[in-house]
Short mmCIF file of C-alpha atoms and ligand atoms in Angstrom, two decimals:
data_model
loop_
_atom_site.label_atom_id
_atom_site.label_comp_id
_atom_site.label_asym_id
_atom_site.label_seq_id
_atom_site.Cartn_x
_atom_site.Cartn_y
_atom_site.Cartn_z
CA MET A 1 -15.36 -14.44 12.89
CA ARG A 2 -18.96 -14.08 14.03
CA ASP A 3 -20.59 -10.69 14.71
CA ILE A 4 -18.31 -8.90 12.25
CA SER A 5 -19.67 -6.22 10.13
CA ASN A 6 -17.02 -3.59 9.54
CA ILE A 7 -13.66 -4.71 8.18
CA VAL A 8 -10.40 -2.76 7.67
CA ILE A 9 -7.63 -4.47 5.75
CA LEU A 10 -4.11 -3.01 5.50
CA THR A 11 -1.99 -4.44 2.76
CA GLY A 12 1.88 -4.00 2.15
CA ALA A 13 4.52 -5.16 -0.31
CA GLY A 14 4.27 -8.75 0.74
CA ILE A 15 0.93 -9.19 -0.96
CA SER A 16 2.55 -8.24 -4.33
CA ALA A 17 5.65 -10.30 -3.79
CA GLU A 18 4.30 -13.43 -5.49
CA SER A 19 3.31 -11.31 -8.45
CA GLY A 20 7.06 -10.56 -8.86
CA LEU A 21 7.39 -7.17 -7.19
CA ALA A 22 10.28 -6.97 -4.68
CA THR A 23 9.52 -5.98 -1.08
CA PHE A 24 11.30 -3.07 0.41
CA ARG A 25 13.10 -4.81 3.27
CA GLY A 26 13.78 -8.18 1.64
CA PRO A 27 17.00 -9.39 0.09
CA GLU A 28 16.19 -7.60 -3.21
CA GLY A 29 15.09 -4.41 -1.39
CA LEU A 30 17.99 -2.32 -2.49
CA TRP A 31 17.83 -0.30 -5.68
CA GLU A 32 21.19 0.73 -7.36
CA GLY A 33 22.67 0.34 -3.93
CA HIS A 34 20.25 2.73 -2.28
CA ARG A 35 17.86 2.01 0.57
CA VAL A 36 14.33 3.18 -0.21
CA GLU A 37 14.60 5.52 2.78
CA ASP A 38 17.42 7.30 0.95
CA VAL A 39 15.56 7.78 -2.27
CA ALA A 40 11.91 8.29 -1.25
CA THR A 41 12.29 11.66 0.45
CA PRO A 42 11.65 15.23 -0.60
CA GLY A 43 15.28 15.97 0.19
CA ALA A 44 16.54 13.26 -2.08
CA PHE A 45 14.42 14.69 -4.88
CA VAL A 46 15.94 18.13 -4.51
CA ALA A 47 19.49 16.70 -4.25
CA ASP A 48 19.22 14.39 -7.29
CA PRO A 49 15.88 14.50 -9.05
CA HIS A 50 17.00 12.31 -11.83
CA LEU A 51 18.01 9.47 -9.51
CA VAL A 52 14.56 9.62 -7.85
CA GLN A 53 12.71 9.80 -11.20
CA ARG A 54 14.69 6.75 -12.40
CA PHE A 55 13.77 4.81 -9.33
CA TYR A 56 9.99 5.32 -9.85
CA ASP A 57 10.28 5.05 -13.66
CA ALA A 58 11.70 1.55 -13.18
CA ARG A 59 8.92 0.58 -10.74
CA ARG A 60 6.28 1.92 -13.11
CA ALA A 61 7.78 -0.08 -15.97
CA ASN A 62 7.69 -3.21 -13.82
CA LEU A 63 4.01 -2.91 -13.53
CA ALA A 64 3.52 -3.96 -17.17
CA THR A 65 5.29 -7.26 -16.48
CA VAL A 66 3.23 -8.42 -13.49
CA GLU A 67 -0.31 -9.58 -12.74
CA PRO A 68 -2.49 -9.66 -9.61
CA ASN A 69 -2.12 -12.92 -7.72
CA ALA A 70 -4.53 -15.05 -5.76
CA ALA A 71 -4.29 -12.77 -2.74
CA HIS A 72 -5.35 -9.67 -4.67
CA GLU A 73 -8.21 -11.59 -6.38
CA ALA A 74 -9.48 -12.99 -3.07
CA LEU A 75 -9.65 -9.42 -1.62
CA ALA A 76 -11.48 -8.24 -4.74
CA ARG A 77 -13.98 -11.06 -4.21
CA LEU A 78 -14.39 -10.08 -0.56
CA ASP A 79 -14.98 -6.47 -1.72
CA ALA A 80 -17.70 -7.64 -4.21
CA GLU A 81 -19.47 -10.03 -1.81
CA TRP A 82 -19.07 -8.43 1.75
CA LYS A 83 -22.35 -6.71 2.68
CA GLY A 84 -20.85 -4.76 5.60
CA GLU A 85 -18.40 -1.96 5.55
CA LEU A 86 -14.98 -2.67 4.12
CA LEU A 87 -11.92 -0.56 3.51
CA ILE A 88 -8.79 -1.94 1.88
CA VAL A 89 -5.92 0.44 2.76
CA THR A 90 -2.86 -0.32 0.81
CA GLN A 91 0.67 0.97 1.31
CA ASN A 92 1.48 -0.24 -2.11
CA VAL A 93 1.91 2.09 -5.04
CA ASP A 94 1.27 -0.66 -7.59
CA ASP A 95 -2.08 -1.08 -9.22
CA LEU A 96 -2.61 -4.79 -8.55
CA HIS A 97 -5.63 -4.37 -6.20
CA GLU A 98 -7.61 -2.42 -8.73
CA ARG A 99 -6.55 -4.68 -11.58
CA ALA A 100 -7.94 -7.54 -9.58
CA GLY A 101 -11.22 -5.61 -9.25
CA ALA A 102 -11.09 -4.15 -5.77
CA LYS A 103 -13.25 -0.94 -5.47
CA ARG A 104 -13.32 0.00 -1.77
CA LEU A 105 -9.58 0.83 -1.92
CA LEU A 106 -7.42 3.68 -0.59
CA HIS A 107 -3.71 4.14 -1.67
CA MET A 108 -2.31 5.75 1.42
CA HIS A 109 1.15 6.07 -0.07
CA GLY A 110 0.08 7.20 -3.53
CA GLU A 111 0.21 5.56 -6.92
CA LEU A 112 2.87 4.96 -9.49
CA LYS A 113 0.28 5.61 -12.22
CA SER A 114 -0.39 9.14 -11.01
CA ALA A 115 1.76 12.22 -11.41
CA TRP A 116 1.60 15.38 -9.26
CA CYS A 117 2.41 18.81 -10.66
CA LEU A 118 4.31 20.95 -8.16
CA ALA A 119 3.43 24.00 -10.16
CA CYS A 120 -0.35 23.81 -10.25
CA ASP A 121 -0.93 21.09 -7.54
CA THR A 122 -3.08 18.82 -9.91
CA ARG A 123 -2.84 15.15 -10.23
CA SER A 124 -2.96 13.48 -13.68
CA PRO A 125 -2.29 10.00 -15.12
CA SER A 126 1.49 9.53 -15.17
CA PRO A 127 3.44 9.15 -18.41
CA ASP A 128 5.56 6.05 -18.52
CA THR A 129 8.63 8.18 -17.74
CA LEU A 130 8.96 11.42 -15.78
CA LEU A 131 12.79 11.37 -16.10
CA ASP A 132 12.87 14.35 -18.56
CA PHE A 133 10.20 16.25 -16.68
CA PRO A 134 7.54 16.25 -19.33
CA PRO A 135 5.00 19.16 -19.25
CA CYS A 136 1.97 18.97 -16.90
CA PRO A 137 -1.19 18.33 -19.11
CA ASP A 138 -3.03 21.04 -16.97
CA CYS A 139 -0.63 23.94 -16.83
CA GLY A 140 2.27 22.97 -19.15
CA GLN A 141 4.96 23.58 -16.61
CA LYS A 142 7.72 20.93 -16.22
CA TYR A 143 7.38 20.08 -12.48
CA LEU A 144 5.75 16.67 -12.49
CA ARG A 145 6.86 14.30 -9.70
CA PRO A 146 5.63 10.87 -8.88
CA ASP A 147 2.41 11.06 -6.89
CA ILE A 148 4.01 8.99 -4.12
CA VAL A 149 4.00 9.81 -0.38
CA TRP A 150 7.70 10.16 0.57
CA PHE A 151 9.21 9.79 4.10
CA GLY A 152 8.39 12.99 5.97
CA GLU A 153 5.15 13.63 4.03
CA MET A 154 1.55 13.11 5.15
CA PRO A 155 -0.04 9.84 3.83
CA TYR A 156 -3.29 10.18 1.96
CA GLY A 157 -6.73 9.53 3.37
CA MET A 158 -5.81 9.56 7.02
CA ASP A 159 -9.16 11.01 8.13
CA ASP A 160 -11.10 8.25 6.22
CA ILE A 161 -8.74 5.62 7.63
CA GLU A 162 -9.10 6.80 11.16
CA LEU A 163 -12.88 6.82 10.97
CA ALA A 164 -12.90 3.34 9.52
CA LEU A 165 -10.54 2.07 12.26
CA MET A 166 -12.76 3.61 14.89
CA ASP A 167 -15.71 1.50 13.64
CA ALA A 168 -13.82 -1.69 12.76
CA ASP A 169 -14.86 -5.02 14.17
CA LEU A 170 -12.00 -6.75 12.41
CA PHE A 171 -8.56 -5.39 11.36
CA VAL A 172 -6.40 -7.52 9.12
CA SER A 173 -2.86 -6.77 8.23
CA ILE A 174 -1.43 -8.52 5.18
CA GLY A 175 2.20 -8.68 3.97
CA THR A 176 3.67 -5.65 5.75
CA SER A 177 6.63 -5.52 8.06
CA GLY A 178 5.16 -2.98 10.40
CA ALA A 179 8.28 -0.84 10.03
CA VAL A 180 6.64 2.32 8.72
CA TYR A 181 4.32 4.64 10.54
CA PRO A 182 1.47 5.71 10.67
CA ALA A 183 0.31 2.43 8.96
CA ALA A 184 2.31 0.38 11.60
CA GLY A 185 0.16 1.92 14.27
CA PHE A 186 -3.27 1.05 12.79
CA VAL A 187 -3.39 -2.23 14.60
CA GLN A 188 -3.09 -0.43 17.98
CA THR A 189 -5.88 2.03 17.08
CA ALA A 190 -8.18 -0.79 15.95
CA LYS A 191 -7.39 -2.95 19.02
CA TYR A 192 -7.97 -0.01 21.40
CA ARG A 193 -11.33 0.50 19.82
CA GLY A 194 -12.21 -3.11 20.43
CA ALA A 195 -11.60 -4.66 16.98
CA ARG A 196 -10.29 -8.21 16.59
CA THR A 197 -6.87 -8.11 14.99
CA LEU A 198 -5.45 -10.68 12.53
CA GLU A 199 -2.06 -10.68 10.84
CA LEU A 200 -1.36 -12.61 7.62
CA ASN A 201 2.35 -12.50 6.81
CA LEU A 202 5.34 -14.59 5.86
CA ASP A 203 7.20 -13.61 9.10
CA PRO A 204 6.05 -11.99 12.22
CA SER A 205 5.84 -8.24 11.76
CA GLN A 206 7.44 -5.66 14.12
CA GLY A 207 3.95 -5.10 15.70
CA SER A 208 3.17 -8.82 15.97
CA ILE A 209 2.37 -8.69 19.69
CA TYR A 210 -0.58 -6.39 19.01
CA PHE A 211 -2.45 -9.05 16.96
CA ASP A 212 -4.93 -11.35 18.54
CA GLU A 213 -3.93 -13.96 15.98
CA SER A 214 -0.94 -14.27 13.55
CA ARG A 215 -1.05 -16.69 10.64
CA MET A 216 2.36 -17.13 8.88
CA GLY A 217 2.63 -18.17 5.14
CA PRO A 218 2.41 -16.88 1.70
CA ALA A 219 -0.27 -14.41 1.00
CA SER A 220 -1.50 -16.38 -2.00
CA GLU A 221 -2.49 -19.14 0.38
CA LEU A 222 -3.49 -17.28 3.53
CA VAL A 223 -5.58 -14.56 2.02
CA PRO A 224 -7.92 -16.82 -0.15
CA ALA A 225 -8.38 -19.06 2.96
CA PHE A 226 -9.25 -16.09 5.14
CA VAL A 227 -11.74 -14.75 2.59
CA GLU A 228 -13.38 -18.15 2.28
CA GLU A 229 -13.64 -18.33 6.04
CA ILE A 230 -15.05 -14.72 6.53
CA LEU A 231 -17.61 -15.09 3.68
CA GLY A 232 -18.76 -18.43 5.11
CA THR A 233 -19.71 -16.83 8.53
P1 OAD B 1 8.32 -4.46 3.64
O1 OAD B 1 9.29 -4.78 2.60
O2 OAD B 1 8.88 -3.67 4.80
O3 OAD B 1 7.70 -5.72 4.29
C1 OAD B 1 7.10 -6.74 3.50
C2 OAD B 1 6.61 -7.82 4.45
O4 OAD B 1 5.92 -8.76 3.52
C3 OAD B 1 7.58 -8.57 5.24
O5 OAD B 1 7.13 -8.61 6.61
C4 OAD B 1 7.59 -9.94 4.65
O6 OAD B 1 7.79 -11.00 5.61
C5 OAD B 1 6.24 -10.05 4.03
N1 OAD B 1 6.19 -10.97 2.88
C6 OAD B 1 7.06 -11.19 1.92
N2 OAD B 1 6.63 -12.01 1.00
C7 OAD B 1 5.45 -12.40 1.38
C8 OAD B 1 4.43 -13.26 0.89
N3 OAD B 1 4.57 -13.97 -0.25
N4 OAD B 1 3.25 -13.35 1.55
C9 OAD B 1 3.04 -12.72 2.68
N5 OAD B 1 3.95 -11.91 3.17
C10 OAD B 1 5.11 -11.74 2.57
O7 OAD B 1 7.09 -3.78 2.95
P2 OAD B 1 5.98 -2.71 3.56
O8 OAD B 1 5.69 -3.22 5.00
O9 OAD B 1 4.90 -2.69 2.63
O10 OAD B 1 6.68 3.29 1.79
O11 OAD B 1 6.78 -1.35 3.58
C11 OAD B 1 6.02 -0.27 4.15
C12 OAD B 1 6.45 0.96 3.34
O12 OAD B 1 7.77 1.09 3.42
C13 OAD B 1 6.18 1.01 1.89
O13 OAD B 1 4.82 1.35 1.58
C14 OAD B 1 7.10 1.99 1.38
C15 OAD B 1 8.36 1.53 2.10
O14 OAD B 1 9.21 2.49 2.39
C16 OAD B 1 6.90 4.26 1.01
O15 OAD B 1 7.47 4.22 -0.10
C17 OAD B 1 6.42 5.58 1.56
#
């Protein structure tokens, strides 16, 4: 881990699993019998808006019952103490990274706690439920949807992420299956630009072959050990 200054970290549902939030492709990954791919699309929202709102209302309600775990806390410590560049890119729509104290954080798939008004295109803090389409606090129209990037939509912050990957000396992927692009391709971009690549996951991800090193185990153990190691170099 010597000669490392710029770090990009990608996190996925696995980092929040030990906090009690189900992953997408695990055994509890179905919701009311639906795969996430069948609910998290603009087309699904048009076809059955109440189904989609219920899906995200349930996830938003779950946030109140969970706490950041040792992995989120370790990354927040890295953020506070790392003197070089750092960007934590999360695919997660929960708020556990920021509740642990992470600041250099980008939610590429949006946030449960944010609502997006389709009438006036503004974002505002989300009410607990969007099921009955409450009025937008800015324009008063009743077209609020979860501020979540659905399949077929462009993830947030791609320009900033690409720039960070170009300059990265180390790319670390934590708790993600590598099933969903563009996040699944970040390892290849970072590697092509000469970064060292490290995977911390319970099982090998779909892109495991692109990593210089893969460490398998629970995030609550692997991430604090990694942070200890990197801060000690
Ligand atoms: P997945 O559910 O696809 O993958 C979770 C990964 O975490 C798997 O590889 C597990 O092996 C691993 N895992 C589970 N428990 C773990 C633990 N305790 N410690 C470490 N690893 C663990 O979730 P994501 O890869 O995040 O997108 O899914 C990517 C995207 O697909 C999500 O952001 C979401 C979903 O559709 C949108 O909603 C747009």
